[in-house]
GROMACS .gro file of C-alpha atoms in nm:
model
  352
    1UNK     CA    1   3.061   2.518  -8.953
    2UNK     CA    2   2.707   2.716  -8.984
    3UNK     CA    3   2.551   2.321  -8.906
    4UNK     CA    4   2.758   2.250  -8.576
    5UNK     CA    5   2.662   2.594  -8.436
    6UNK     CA    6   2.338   2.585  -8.458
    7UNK     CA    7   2.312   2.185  -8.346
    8UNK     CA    8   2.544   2.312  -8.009
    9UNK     CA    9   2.287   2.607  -7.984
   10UNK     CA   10   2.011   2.354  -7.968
   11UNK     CA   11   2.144   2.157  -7.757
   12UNK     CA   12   2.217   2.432  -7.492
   13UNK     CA   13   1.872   2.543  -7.524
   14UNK     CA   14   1.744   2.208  -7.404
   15UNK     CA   15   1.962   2.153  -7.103
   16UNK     CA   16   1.856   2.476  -6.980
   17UNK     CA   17   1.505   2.372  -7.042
   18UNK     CA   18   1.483   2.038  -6.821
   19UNK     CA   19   1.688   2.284  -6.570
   20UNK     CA   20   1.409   2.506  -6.541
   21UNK     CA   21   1.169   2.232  -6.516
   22UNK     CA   22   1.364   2.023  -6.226
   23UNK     CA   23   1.377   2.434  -6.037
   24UNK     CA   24   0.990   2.496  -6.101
   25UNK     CA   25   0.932   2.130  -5.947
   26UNK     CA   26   1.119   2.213  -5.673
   27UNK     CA   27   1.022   2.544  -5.584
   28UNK     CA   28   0.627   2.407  -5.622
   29UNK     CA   29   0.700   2.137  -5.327
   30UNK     CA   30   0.597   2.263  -4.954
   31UNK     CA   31   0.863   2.311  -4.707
   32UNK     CA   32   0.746   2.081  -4.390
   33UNK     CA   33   0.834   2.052  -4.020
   34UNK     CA   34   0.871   1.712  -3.947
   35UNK     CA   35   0.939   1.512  -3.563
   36UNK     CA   36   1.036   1.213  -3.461
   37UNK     CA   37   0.785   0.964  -3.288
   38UNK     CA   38   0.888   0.865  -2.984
   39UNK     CA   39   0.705   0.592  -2.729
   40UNK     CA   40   0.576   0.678  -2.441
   41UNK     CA   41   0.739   0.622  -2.142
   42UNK     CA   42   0.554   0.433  -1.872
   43UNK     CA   43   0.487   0.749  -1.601
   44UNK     CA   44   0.546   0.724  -1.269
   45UNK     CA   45   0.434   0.903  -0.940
   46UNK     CA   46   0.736   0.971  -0.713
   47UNK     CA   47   0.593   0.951  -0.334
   48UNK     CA   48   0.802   0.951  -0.012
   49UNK     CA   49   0.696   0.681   0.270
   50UNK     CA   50   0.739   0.602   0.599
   51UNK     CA   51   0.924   0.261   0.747
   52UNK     CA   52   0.728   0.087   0.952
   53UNK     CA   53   0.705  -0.274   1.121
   54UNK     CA   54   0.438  -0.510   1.026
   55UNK     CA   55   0.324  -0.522   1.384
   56UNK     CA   56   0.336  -0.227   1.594
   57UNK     CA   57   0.144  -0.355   1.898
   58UNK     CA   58   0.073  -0.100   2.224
   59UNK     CA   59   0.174  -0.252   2.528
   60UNK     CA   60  -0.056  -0.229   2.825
   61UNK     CA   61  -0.139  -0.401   3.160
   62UNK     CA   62  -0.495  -0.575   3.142
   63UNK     CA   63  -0.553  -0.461   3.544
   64UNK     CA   64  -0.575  -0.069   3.674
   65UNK     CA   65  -0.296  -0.013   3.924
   66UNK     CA   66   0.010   0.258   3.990
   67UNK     CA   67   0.328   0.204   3.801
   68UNK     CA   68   0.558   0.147   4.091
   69UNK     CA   69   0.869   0.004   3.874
   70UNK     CA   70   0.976   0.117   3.487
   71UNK     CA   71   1.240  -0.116   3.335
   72UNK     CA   72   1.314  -0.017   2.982
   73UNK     CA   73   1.363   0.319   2.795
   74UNK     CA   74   1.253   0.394   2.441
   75UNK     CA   75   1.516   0.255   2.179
   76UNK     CA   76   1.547  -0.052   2.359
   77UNK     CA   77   1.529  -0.398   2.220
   78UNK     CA   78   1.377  -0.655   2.435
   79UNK     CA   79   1.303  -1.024   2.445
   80UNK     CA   80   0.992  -1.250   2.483
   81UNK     CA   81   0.899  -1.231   2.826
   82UNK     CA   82   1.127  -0.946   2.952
   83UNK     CA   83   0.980  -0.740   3.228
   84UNK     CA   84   0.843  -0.447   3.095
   85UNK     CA   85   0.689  -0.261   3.374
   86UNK     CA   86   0.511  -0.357   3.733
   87UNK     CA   87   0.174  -0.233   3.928
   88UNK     CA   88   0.187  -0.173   4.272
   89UNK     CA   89   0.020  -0.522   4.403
   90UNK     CA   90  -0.115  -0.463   4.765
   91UNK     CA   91  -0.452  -0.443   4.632
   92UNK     CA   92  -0.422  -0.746   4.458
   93UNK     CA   93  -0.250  -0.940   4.738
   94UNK     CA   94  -0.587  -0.876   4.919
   95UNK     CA   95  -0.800  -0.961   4.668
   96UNK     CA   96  -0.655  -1.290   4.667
   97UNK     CA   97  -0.654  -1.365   5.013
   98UNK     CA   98  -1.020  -1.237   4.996
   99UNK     CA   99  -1.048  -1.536   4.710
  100UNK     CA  100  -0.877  -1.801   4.873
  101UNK     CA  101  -1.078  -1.727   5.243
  102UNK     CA  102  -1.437  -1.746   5.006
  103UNK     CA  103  -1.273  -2.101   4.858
  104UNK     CA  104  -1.226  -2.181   5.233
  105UNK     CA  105  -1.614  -2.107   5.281
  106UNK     CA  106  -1.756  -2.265   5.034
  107UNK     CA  107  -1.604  -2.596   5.069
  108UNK     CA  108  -1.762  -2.578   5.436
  109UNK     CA  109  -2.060  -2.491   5.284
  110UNK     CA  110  -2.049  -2.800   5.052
  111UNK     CA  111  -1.917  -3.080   5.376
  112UNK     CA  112  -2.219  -2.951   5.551
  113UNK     CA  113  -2.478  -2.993   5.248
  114UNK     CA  114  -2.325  -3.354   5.164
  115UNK     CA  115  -2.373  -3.441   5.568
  116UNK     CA  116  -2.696  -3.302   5.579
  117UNK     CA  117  -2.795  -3.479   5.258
  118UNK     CA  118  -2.676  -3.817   5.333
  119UNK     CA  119  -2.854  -3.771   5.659
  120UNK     CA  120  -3.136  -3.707   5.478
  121UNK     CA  121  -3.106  -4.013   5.265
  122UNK     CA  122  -3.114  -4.231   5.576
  123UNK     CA  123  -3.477  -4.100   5.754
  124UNK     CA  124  -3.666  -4.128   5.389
  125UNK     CA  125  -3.558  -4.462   5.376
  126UNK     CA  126  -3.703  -4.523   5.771
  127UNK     CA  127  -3.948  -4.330   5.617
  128UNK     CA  128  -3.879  -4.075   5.867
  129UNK     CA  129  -3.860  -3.761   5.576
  130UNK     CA  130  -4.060  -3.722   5.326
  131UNK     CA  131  -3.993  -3.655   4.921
  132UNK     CA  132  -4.032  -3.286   4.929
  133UNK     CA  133  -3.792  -3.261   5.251
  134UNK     CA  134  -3.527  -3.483   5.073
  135UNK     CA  135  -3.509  -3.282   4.712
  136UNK     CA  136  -3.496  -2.978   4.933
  137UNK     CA  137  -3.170  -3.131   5.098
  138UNK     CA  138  -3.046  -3.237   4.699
  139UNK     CA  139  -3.075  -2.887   4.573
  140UNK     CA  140  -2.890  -2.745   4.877
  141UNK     CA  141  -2.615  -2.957   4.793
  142UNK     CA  142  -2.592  -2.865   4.442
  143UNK     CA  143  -2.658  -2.483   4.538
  144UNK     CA  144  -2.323  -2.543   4.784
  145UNK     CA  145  -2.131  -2.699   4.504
  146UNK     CA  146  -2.200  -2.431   4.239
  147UNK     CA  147  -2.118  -2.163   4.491
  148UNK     CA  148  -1.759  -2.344   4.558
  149UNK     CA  149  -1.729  -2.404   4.169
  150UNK     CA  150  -1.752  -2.019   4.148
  151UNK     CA  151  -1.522  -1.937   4.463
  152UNK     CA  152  -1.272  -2.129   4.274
  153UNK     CA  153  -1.317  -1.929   3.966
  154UNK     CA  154  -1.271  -1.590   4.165
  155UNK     CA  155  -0.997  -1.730   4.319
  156UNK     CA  156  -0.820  -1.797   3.964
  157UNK     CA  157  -0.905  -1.457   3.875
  158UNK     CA  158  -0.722  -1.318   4.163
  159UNK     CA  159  -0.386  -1.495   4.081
  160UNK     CA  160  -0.455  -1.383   3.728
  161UNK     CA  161  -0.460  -1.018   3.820
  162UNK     CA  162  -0.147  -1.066   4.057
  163UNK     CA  163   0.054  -1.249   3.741
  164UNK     CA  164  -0.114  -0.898   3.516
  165UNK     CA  165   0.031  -0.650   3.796
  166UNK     CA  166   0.365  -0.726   3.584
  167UNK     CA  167   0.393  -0.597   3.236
  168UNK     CA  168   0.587  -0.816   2.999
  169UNK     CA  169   0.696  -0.803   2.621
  170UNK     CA  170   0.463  -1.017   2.416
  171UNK     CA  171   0.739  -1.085   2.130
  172UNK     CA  172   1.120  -1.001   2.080
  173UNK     CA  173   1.114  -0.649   1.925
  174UNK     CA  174   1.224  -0.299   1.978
  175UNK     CA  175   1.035  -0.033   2.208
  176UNK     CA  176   0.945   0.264   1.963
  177UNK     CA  177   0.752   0.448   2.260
  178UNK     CA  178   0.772   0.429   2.644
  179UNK     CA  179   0.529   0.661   2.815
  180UNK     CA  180   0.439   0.474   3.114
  181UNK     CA  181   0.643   0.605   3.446
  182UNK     CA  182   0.632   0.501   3.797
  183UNK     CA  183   0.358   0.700   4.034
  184UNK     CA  184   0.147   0.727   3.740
  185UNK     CA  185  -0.220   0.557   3.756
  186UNK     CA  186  -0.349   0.401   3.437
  187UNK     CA  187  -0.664   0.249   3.352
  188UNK     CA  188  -0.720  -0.127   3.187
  189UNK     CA  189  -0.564  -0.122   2.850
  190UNK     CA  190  -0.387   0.208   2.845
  191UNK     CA  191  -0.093   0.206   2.641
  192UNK     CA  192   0.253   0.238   2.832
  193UNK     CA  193   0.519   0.150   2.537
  194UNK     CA  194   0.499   0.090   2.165
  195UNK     CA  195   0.663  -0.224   2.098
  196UNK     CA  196   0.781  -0.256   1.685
  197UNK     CA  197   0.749  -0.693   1.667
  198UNK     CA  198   1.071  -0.819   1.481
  199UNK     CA  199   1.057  -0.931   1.155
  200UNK     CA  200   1.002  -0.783   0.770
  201UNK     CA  201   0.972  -0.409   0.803
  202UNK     CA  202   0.693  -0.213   0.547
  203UNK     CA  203   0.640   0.106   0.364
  204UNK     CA  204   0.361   0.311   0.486
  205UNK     CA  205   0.228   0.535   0.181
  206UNK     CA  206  -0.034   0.866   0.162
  207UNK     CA  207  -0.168   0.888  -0.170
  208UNK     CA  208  -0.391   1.139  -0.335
  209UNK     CA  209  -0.734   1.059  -0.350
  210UNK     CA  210  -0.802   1.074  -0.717
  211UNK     CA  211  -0.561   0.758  -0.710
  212UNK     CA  212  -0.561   0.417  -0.543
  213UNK     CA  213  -0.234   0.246  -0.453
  214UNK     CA  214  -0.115   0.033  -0.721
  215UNK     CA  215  -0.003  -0.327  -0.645
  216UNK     CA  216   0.352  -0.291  -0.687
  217UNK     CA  217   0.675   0.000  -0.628
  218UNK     CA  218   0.983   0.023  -0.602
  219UNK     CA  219   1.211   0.161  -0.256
  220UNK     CA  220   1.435   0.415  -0.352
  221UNK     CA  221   1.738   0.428  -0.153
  222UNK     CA  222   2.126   0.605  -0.180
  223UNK     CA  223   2.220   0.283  -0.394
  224UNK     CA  224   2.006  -0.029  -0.405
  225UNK     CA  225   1.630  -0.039  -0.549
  226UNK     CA  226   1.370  -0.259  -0.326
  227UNK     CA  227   1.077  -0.372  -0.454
  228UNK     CA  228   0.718  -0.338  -0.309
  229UNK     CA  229   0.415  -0.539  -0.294
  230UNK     CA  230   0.088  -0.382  -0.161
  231UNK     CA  231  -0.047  -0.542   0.162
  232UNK     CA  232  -0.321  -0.341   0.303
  233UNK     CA  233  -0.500   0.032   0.216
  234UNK     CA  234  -0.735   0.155   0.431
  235UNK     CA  235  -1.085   0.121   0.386
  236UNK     CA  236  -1.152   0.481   0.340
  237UNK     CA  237  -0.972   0.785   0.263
  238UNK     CA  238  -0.813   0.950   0.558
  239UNK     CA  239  -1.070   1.257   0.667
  240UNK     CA  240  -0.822   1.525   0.749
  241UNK     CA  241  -0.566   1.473   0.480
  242UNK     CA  242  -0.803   1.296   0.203
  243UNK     CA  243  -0.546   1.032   0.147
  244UNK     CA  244  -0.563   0.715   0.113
  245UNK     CA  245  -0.324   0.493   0.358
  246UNK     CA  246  -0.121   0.226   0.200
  247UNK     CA  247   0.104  -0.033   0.338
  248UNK     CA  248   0.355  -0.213   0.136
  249UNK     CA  249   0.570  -0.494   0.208
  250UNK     CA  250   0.962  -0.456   0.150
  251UNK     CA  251   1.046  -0.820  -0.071
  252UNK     CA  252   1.421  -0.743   0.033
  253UNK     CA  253   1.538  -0.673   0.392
  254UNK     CA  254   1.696  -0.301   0.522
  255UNK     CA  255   2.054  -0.295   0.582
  256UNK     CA  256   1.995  -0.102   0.903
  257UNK     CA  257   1.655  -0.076   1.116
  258UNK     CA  258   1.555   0.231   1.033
  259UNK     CA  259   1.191   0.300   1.165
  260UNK     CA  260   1.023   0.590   1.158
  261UNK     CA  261   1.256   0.718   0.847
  262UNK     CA  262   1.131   0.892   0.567
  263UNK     CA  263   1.211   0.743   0.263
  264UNK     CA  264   1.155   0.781  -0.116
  265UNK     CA  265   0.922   0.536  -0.339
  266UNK     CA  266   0.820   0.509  -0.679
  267UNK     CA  267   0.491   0.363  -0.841
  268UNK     CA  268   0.338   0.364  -1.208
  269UNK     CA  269   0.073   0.586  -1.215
  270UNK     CA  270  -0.109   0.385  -1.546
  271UNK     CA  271  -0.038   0.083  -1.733
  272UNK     CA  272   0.020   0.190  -2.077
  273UNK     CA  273  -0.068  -0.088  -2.367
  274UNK     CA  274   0.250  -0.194  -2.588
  275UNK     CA  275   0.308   0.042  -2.921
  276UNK     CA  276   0.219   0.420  -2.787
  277UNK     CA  277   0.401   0.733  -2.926
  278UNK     CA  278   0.404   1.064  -2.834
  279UNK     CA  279   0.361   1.372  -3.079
  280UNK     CA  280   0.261   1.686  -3.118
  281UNK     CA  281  -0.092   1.754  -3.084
  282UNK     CA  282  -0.056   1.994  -3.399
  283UNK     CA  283   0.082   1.709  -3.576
  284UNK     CA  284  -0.260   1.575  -3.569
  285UNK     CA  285  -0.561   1.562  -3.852
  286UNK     CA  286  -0.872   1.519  -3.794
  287UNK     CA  287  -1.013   1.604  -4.121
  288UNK     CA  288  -1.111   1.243  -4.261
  289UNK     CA  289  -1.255   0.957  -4.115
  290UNK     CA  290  -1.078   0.977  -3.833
  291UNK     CA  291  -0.767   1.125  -3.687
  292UNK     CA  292  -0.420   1.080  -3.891
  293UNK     CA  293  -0.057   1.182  -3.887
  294UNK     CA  294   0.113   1.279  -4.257
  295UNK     CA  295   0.468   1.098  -4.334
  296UNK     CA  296   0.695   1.175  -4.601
  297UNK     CA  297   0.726   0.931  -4.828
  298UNK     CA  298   0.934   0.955  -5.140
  299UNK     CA  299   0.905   1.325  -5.144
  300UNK     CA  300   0.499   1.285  -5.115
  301UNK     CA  301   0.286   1.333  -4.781
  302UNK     CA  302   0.060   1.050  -4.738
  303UNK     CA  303  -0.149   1.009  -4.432
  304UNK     CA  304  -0.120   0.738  -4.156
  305UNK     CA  305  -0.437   0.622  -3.948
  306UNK     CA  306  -0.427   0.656  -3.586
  307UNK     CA  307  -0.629   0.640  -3.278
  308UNK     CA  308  -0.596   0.858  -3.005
  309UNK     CA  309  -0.529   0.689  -2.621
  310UNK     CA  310  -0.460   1.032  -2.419
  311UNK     CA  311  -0.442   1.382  -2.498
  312UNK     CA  312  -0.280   1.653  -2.330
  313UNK     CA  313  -0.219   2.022  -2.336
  314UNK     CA  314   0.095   2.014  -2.608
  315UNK     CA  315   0.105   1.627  -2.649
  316UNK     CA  316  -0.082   1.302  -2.754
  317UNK     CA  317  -0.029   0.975  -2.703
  318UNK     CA  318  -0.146   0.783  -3.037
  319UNK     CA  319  -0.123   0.408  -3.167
  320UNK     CA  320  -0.141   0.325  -3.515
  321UNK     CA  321  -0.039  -0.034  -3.714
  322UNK     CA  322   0.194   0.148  -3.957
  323UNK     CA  323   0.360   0.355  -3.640
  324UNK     CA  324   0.722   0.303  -3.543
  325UNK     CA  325   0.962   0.417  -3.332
  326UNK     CA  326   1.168   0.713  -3.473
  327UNK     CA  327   0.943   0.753  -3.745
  328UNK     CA  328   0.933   1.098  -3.907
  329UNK     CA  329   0.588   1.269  -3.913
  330UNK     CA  330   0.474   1.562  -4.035
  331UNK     CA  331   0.450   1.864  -3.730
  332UNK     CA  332   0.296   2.168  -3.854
  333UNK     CA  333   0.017   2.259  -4.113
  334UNK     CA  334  -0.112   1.917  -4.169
  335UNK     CA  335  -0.451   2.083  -4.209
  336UNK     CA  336  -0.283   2.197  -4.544
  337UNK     CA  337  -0.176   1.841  -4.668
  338UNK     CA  338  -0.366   1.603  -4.909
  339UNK     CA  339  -0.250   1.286  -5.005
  340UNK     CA  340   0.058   1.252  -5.252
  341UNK     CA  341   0.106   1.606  -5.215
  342UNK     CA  342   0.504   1.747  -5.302
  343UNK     CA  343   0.640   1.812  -5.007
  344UNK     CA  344   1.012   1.883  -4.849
  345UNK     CA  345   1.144   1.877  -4.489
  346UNK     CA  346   1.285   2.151  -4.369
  347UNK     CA  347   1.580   1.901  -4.243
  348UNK     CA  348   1.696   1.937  -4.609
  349UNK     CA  349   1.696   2.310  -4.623
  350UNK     CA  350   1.931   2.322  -4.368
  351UNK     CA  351   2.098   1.999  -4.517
  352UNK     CA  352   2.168   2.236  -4.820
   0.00000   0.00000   0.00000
């Protein structure tokens, strides 16, 4: 009886023993913060536009005159060829009888020349003339002949400027902006109307001036998503605003033809490379060789090489071979970590 005592005495003593030992283990192992890795999303710049046609082209009479007849109002589609607007034409009525009276003229000019040159002809060969006398004739007759050539010319300009005295739409189209009305004067090429050219509508774009416009967006509207392809940005940036003007071509068309409305776009500021996290820029050691992140592994810290793409006030983006999405990384005190040391995530203190 003495024997079994003491052997169930002993054995007590031991269990408590490799107790103690698994307690001191565990209380020597530092409690850790650990995170999650998660990649980087690719960031974009929200921007709002303007809807625009591809050709907006002023519409203007290529003679001076007074307005004396308006046909269309802003808002208005027109067609090819529609009458637009008309000059008052007296003065051009006048100028073409002036033309046509100056034809008249010179083509007596040239009957006379010819006569007096074939007349001409006929006393040098009597010998009657002499050389001089005769080329003298000759170059009268070809003086004559320009001079009609360009009373012709005038004469086409005239009817010209009649046919210009009426305004007409270049292409089918709607008119964005009539300004022209009837009384008023205007000069050679002063704008009257706006006229928006039909076809594919664009995206016009202000963006800062630390950034150029990217290639490619996106159209937000209430439900659909159109994408954009960069046409055209501006040669310099804009002095007033320093922007820099981009157009962008819709690939899909608009439901409804809604110029001059503001809409919302999208574009990626950067393109990222494949396989970049984000973490905490405390989670972060740059103690060795270069900078690292700890992981827990087995109940050990070990570190994990990384290189550094962008860093920002709370955050980094990193890429590493061994790095993975949802990986759990060490977030706080890694300046206190060496490699296999004991270590426990506070994720298991609250497990417990």
């Amino acid at each position: 009886m003495p024997k079994l005592t003491m052997l169930l005495l002993v054995l007590l003593l031991a269990g408590c023993g490799e107790n103690s030992n698994d307690s001191a283990q565990q209380e020597s192992s530092r409690w850790v913060k650990t995170a999650e890795l998660t990649p980087v999303e690719q960031p974009m710049l929200m921007l709002t536009g303007v809807v625009r046609a591809r050709y907006e082209t002023p519409q203007a009479f290529r003679v001076s005159g007074q307005v004396a007849t308006r046909h269309v109002d802003a808002g208005q589609r027109v067609s090819q060829g529609e009458v637009l607007f008309t000059l008052d034409d007296s003065d051009l009525q006048e100028a073409l009888t002036a033309a046509r009276a100056d034809v008249a003229a010179a083509e007596a000019s040239v009957a006379v020349s010819q006569a007096d040159l074939e007349r001409d002809r006929q006393l040098l060969e009597r010998d009657f003339l002499s050389q001089q006398a005769f080329e003298r004739a000759k170059l009268a007759n070809r003086e004559a002949l320009t001079r009609s050539d360009a009373a012709q010319a005038r004469l086409e300009q005239a009817r010209n400027a009649l046919d210009y005295a009426t305004l007409q739409a270049e292409a089918d189209g709607l008119l964005i902006d009539v300004v022209g009305e009837p009384g008023q004067v205007v000069a050679t090429g002063q704008a009257v109307a706006t006229l928006a050219q039909e076809g594919r509508r664009e995206v016009e774009v202000a963006f800062p001036s630390h950034m150029r416009p990217p290639a490619e967006g996106a159209l937000l509207l209430d439900d659909r998503q159109i994408s954009l392809s960069r046409r055209e940005v501006a040669g310099a940036a804009d002095p007033a605003s320093r922007t820099w003007r981009a157009r962008y071509q819709l690939e899909e068309a608009l439901l409804t033809d809604s110029l001059g409305e503001v809409v919302q776009t999208r574009f990626p500021m950067d393109s990222l490379p494949e396989g970049v996290f984000q973490v905490a820029v405390a989670a972060i050691d740059e103690r060795g060789d270069g900078p690292q992140l700890w992981q827990v592994t087995d109940g050990q810290a070990q570190p994990v090489a990384i290189s550094i793409e962008r860093m920002q006030r709370d955050h980094a983006w990193v890429r590493g071979e061994q790095l993975r999405d949802g990986m759990e990384v060490v977030a706080l005190g890694t300046h206190l970590l060496t490699p296999g040391m004991d270590v426990r995530p506070l994720a298991q203190e609250e497990a417990q």
